[in-house]
Coordinates of C-alpha atoms in Angstrom, one line a residue:
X1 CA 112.2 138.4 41.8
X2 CA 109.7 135.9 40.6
X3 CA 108.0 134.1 43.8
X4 CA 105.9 131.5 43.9
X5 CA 103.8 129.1 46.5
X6 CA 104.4 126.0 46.8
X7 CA 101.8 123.8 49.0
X8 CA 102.9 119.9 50.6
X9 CA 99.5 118.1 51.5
X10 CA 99.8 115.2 53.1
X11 CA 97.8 112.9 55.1
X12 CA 98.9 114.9 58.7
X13 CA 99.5 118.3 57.6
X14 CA 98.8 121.0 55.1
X15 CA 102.6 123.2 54.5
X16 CA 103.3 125.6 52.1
X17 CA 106.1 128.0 51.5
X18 CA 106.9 131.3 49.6
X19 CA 109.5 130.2 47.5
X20 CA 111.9 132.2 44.9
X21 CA 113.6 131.6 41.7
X22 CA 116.7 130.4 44.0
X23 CA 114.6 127.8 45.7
X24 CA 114.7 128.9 49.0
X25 CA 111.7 129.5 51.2
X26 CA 110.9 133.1 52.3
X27 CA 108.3 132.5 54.3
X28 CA 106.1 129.5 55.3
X29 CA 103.5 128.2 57.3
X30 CA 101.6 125.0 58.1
X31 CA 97.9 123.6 59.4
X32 CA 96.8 120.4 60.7
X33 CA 94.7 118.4 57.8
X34 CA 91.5 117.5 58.0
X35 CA 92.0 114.0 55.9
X36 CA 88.6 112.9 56.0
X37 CA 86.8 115.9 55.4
X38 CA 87.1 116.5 51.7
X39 CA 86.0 120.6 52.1
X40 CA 87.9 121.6 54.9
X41 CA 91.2 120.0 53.3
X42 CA 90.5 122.1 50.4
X43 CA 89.5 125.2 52.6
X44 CA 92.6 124.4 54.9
X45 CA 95.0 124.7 51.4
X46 CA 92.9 128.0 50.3
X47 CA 93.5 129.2 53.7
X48 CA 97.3 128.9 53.6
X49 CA 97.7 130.3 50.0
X50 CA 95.9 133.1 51.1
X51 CA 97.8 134.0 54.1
X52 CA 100.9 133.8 52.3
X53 CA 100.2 135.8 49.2
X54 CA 98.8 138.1 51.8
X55 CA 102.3 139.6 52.7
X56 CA 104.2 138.7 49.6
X57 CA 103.5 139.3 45.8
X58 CA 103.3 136.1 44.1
X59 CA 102.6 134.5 40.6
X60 CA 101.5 131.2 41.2
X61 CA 100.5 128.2 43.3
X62 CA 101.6 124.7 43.2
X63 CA 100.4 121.8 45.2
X64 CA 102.2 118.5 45.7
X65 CA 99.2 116.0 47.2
X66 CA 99.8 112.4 48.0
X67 CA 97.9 110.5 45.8
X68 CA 96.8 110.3 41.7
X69 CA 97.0 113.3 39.5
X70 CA 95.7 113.5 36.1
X71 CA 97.5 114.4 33.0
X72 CA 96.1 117.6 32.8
X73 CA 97.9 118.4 36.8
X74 CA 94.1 119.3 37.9
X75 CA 92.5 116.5 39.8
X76 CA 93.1 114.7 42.6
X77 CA 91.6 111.0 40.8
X78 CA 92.7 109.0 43.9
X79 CA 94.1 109.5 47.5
X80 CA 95.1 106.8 50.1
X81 CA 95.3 108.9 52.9
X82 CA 93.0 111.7 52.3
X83 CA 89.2 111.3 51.1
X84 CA 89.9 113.1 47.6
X85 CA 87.8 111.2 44.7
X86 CA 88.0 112.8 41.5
X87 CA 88.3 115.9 43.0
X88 CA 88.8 119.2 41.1
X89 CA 91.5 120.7 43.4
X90 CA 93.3 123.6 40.6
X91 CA 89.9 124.9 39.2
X92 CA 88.7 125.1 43.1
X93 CA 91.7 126.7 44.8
X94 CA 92.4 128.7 42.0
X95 CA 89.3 130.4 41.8
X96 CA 89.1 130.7 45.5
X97 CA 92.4 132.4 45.4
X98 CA 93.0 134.0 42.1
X99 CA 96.0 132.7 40.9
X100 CA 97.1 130.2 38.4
X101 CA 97.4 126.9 40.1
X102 CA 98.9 123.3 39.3
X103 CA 98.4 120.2 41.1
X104 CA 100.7 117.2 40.8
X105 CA 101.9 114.1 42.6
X106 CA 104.1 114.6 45.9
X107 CA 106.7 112.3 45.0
X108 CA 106.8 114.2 41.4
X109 CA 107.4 117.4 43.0
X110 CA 110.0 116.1 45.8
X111 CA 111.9 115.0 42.9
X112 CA 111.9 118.2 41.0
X113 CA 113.1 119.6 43.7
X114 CA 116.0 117.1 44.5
X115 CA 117.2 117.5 40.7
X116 CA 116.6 121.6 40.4
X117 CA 118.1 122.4 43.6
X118 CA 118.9 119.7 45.4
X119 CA 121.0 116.4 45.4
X120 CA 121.1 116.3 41.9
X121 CA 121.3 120.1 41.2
X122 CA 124.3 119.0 38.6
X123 CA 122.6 116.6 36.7
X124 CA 120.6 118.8 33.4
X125 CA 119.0 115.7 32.0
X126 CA 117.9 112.4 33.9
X127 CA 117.7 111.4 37.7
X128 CA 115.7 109.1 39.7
X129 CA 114.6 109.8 43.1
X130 CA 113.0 106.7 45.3
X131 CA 111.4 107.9 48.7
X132 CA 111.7 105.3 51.2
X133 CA 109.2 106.0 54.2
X134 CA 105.6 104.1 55.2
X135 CA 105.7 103.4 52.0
X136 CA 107.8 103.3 48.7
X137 CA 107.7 106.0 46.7
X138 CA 109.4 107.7 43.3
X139 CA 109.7 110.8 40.1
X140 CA 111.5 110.3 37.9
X141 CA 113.3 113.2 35.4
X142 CA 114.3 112.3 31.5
X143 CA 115.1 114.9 29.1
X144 CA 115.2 117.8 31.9
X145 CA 111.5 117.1 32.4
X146 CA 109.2 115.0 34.8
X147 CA 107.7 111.4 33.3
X148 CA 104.1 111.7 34.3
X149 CA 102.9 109.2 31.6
X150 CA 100.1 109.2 29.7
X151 CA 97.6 109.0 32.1
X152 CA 99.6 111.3 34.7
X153 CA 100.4 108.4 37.3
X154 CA 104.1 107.5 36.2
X155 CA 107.1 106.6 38.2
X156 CA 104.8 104.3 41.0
X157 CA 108.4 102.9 42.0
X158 CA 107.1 101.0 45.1
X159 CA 104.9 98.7 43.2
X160 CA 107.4 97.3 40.7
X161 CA 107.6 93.5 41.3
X162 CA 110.1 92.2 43.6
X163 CA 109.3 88.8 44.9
X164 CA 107.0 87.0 43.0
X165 CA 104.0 85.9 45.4
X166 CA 105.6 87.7 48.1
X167 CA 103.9 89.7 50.6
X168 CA 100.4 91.3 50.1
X169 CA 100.8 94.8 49.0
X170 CA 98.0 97.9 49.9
X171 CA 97.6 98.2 46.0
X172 CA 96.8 94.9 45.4
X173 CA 100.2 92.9 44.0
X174 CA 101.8 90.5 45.8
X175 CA 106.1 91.1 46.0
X176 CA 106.1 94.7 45.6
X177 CA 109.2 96.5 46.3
X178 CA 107.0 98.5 49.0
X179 CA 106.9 95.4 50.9
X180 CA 110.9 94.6 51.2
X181 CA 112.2 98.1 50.7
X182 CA 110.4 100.8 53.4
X183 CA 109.6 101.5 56.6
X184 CA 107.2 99.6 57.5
X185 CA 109.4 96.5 56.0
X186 CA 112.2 97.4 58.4
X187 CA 109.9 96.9 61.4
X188 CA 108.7 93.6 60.1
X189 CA 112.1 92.8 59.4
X190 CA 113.0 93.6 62.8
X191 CA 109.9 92.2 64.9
X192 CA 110.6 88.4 62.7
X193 CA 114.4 89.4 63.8
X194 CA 113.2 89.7 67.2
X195 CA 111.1 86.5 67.9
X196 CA 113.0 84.6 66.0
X197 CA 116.3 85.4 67.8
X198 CA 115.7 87.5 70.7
X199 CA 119.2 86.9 72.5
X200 CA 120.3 89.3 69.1
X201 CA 117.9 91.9 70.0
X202 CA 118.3 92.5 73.5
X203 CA 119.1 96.5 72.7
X204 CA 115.9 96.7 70.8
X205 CA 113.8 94.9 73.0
X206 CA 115.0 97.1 75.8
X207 CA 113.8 99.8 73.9
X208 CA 110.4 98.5 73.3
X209 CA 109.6 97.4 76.8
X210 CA 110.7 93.8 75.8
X211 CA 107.1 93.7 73.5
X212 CA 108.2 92.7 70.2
X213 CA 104.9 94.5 68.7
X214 CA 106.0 97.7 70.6
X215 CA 108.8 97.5 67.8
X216 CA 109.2 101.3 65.7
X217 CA 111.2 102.4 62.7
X218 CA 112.7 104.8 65.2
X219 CA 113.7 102.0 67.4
X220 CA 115.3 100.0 64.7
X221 CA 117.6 103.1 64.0
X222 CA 118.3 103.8 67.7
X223 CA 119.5 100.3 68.4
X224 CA 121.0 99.5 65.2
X225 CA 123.2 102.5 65.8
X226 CA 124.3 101.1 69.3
X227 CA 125.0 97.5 67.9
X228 CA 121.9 95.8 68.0
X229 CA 122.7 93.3 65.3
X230 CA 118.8 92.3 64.4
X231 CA 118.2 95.9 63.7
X232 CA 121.3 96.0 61.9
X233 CA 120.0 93.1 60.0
X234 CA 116.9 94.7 59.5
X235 CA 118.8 97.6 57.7
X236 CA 120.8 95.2 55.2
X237 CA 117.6 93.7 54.2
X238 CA 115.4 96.7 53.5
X239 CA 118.9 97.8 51.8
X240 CA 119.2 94.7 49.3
X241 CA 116.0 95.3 47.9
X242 CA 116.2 98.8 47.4
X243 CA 119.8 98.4 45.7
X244 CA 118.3 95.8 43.1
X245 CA 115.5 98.4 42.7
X246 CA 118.0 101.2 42.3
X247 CA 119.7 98.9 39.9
X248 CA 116.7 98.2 37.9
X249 CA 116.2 101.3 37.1
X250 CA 119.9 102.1 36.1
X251 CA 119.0 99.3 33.2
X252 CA 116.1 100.8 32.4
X253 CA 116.7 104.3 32.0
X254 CA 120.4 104.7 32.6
X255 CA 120.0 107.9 34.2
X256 CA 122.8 110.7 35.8
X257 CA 121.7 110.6 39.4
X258 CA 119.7 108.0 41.6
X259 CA 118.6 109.8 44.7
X260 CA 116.8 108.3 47.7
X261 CA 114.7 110.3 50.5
X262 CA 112.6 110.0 52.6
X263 CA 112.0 109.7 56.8
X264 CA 114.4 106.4 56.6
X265 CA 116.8 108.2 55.0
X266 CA 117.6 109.8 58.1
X267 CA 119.4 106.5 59.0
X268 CA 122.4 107.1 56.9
X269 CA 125.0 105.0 56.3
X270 CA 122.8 101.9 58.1
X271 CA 120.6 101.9 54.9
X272 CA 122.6 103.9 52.3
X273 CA 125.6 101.4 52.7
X274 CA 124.0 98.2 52.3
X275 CA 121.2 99.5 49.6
X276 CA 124.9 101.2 47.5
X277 CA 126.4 97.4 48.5
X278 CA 123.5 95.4 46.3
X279 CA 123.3 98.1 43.9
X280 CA 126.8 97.6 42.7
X281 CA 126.4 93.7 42.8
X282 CA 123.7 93.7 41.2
X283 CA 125.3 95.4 38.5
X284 CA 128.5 93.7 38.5
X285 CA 128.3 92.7 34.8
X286 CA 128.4 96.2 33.6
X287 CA 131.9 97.2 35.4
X288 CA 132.9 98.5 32.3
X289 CA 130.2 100.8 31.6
X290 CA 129.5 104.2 33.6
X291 CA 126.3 104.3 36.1
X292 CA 124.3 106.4 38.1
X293 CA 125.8 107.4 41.5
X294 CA 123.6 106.4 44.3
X295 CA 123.0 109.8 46.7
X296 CA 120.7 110.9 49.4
X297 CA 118.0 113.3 49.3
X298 CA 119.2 117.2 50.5
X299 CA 116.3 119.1 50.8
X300 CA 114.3 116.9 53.7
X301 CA 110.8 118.3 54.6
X302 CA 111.0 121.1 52.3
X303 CA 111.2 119.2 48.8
X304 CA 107.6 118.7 48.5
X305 CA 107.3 122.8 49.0
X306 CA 110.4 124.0 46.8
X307 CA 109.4 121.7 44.2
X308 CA 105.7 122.5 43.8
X309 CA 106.6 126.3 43.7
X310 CA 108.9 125.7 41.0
X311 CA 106.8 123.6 38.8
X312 CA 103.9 126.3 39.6
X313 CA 106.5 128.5 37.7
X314 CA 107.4 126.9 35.0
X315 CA 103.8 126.4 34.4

């Protein structure tokens, strides 16, 4: 059986998996990241492939990495959260370690994943996947095959317009979906809920030591699922943009599947009801006419794993 590594770098941690032909992960392991030091990130990613293809025979590496990959899946051009510039990552982990190697974007290979084995493991043509954490972010599959564009950085799905002149985004933009749709929009959702109408909040106030800036994604979800109508609020709003943005891309594409993952996810039906609620208003006018169902993510923390060992196979 044909087993492969897949790598997950992010801005906290460096995880990696052996990973089979099935999609399920054999073995795995995981170190801290250095985000700031641009060698000992790529030494810390050498040093897991190495450990793993120590103990099992395998055929390739892939590595998912937050940030800009070029067309050619080989360098890292630019990421937010790590110190990566132009950096070479497949030609230097693949000589370190001896095996072929491809590099691509970490929302790419989380939706691979979701549509090879995952919540859209029926679908053999076209899904969507938005990931809804920090920030917004998206992959998107047409023709049984990723869009990575012509420069390699398709499928930014957080930065599509949303509000004209509406909030300042960390690419630039103003009104980007990122800024109505993740988690950081549900706090600030929830801290305006709170000043504004604080006899609303009083569960999630309680929670945050009545300081309105003490206010945390996981404290929206706690209270909102005991009641707390301002985090409920919260929910519906970060949901109604999200749905329209779902529903955009149902025009656009018209694809089989529209998945959503990420850490708000975890929320369930406080953010998947609402965000299914505006989707299917905002396509009201095609009632006639079949779309995408709207699903959550199965494959949680081990997407970004499953998906770059795949892709490393199918290299």
């Amino acid at each position: 059986m044909t087993l492969t590594i897949g790598v997950d770098v992010g801005g906290t941690k460096v995880a990696a998996g052996v990973v089979d032909v099935d999609g399920e992960v054999r073995a795995q392991t995981r170190r801290d990241t250095p985000a700031e030091d641009v060698a000992g990130t790529r030494h810390v990613i050498v040093e897991v492939v190495k450990e793993l293809a120590a103990e099992h025979e395998v055929t390739a590496v892939g590595i998912g990495a937050a940030g800009w990959i070029d067309a050619a899946r080989s360098t890292v051009l630019f990421a937010p959260n790590l110190a990566w510039r132009d950096e070479p990552l497949r030609d230097f982990v693949g000589n370190a370690v001896g095996l072929p190697v491809i590099v691509e974007n970490d929302a790419n290979v989380a939706a691979w994943a979701e549509f090879r084995y995952g919540a859209a493991r029926d679908a053999d043509d076209s899904m969507v996947l938005f990931t809804i954490g920090t920030g917004v972010g998206g992959g998107i599959v047409l023709g049984g095959e990723l869009l990575r564009g012509a420069h390699g950085i398709a499928a930014e799905l957080g930065h599509m317009l949303s509000v004209p002149d509406g909030h300042v985004c960390g690419c630039g933009r103003l009104g980007c979906i990122e800024q109505y749709a993740s988690g950081n929009a549900l706090v600030r959702f929830a801290r305006a809920g709170a000043r504004q109408e604080p006899g609303r909040a009083t569960i999630l106030l309680d929670l945050a030591g009545g300081d309105v800036d003490a206010i945390s994604g996981p404290m929206v979800t706690t209270a909102a699922r005991s009641g707390d109508p301002v985090s409920g609020t919260a929910f519906a709003q970060i949901g109604r943009w999200l749905g329209t943005g779902l529903a955009d891309m149902a025009q656009i594409l018209d694809p089989q599947v529209l998945v959503v993952g990420g850490g708000v996810v975890e929320a369930g039906d406080l953010l998947m009801g609402p965000t299914r609620r505006s989707y299917l208003e905002a396509l009201a006018a095609r009632a006639r006419i079949p779309v995408a169902e709207i699903r959550p993510a199965e494959l949680g923390n081990s997407a970004g794993m499953v998906g770059a060992a795949d892709l490393a196979r199918r290299r």
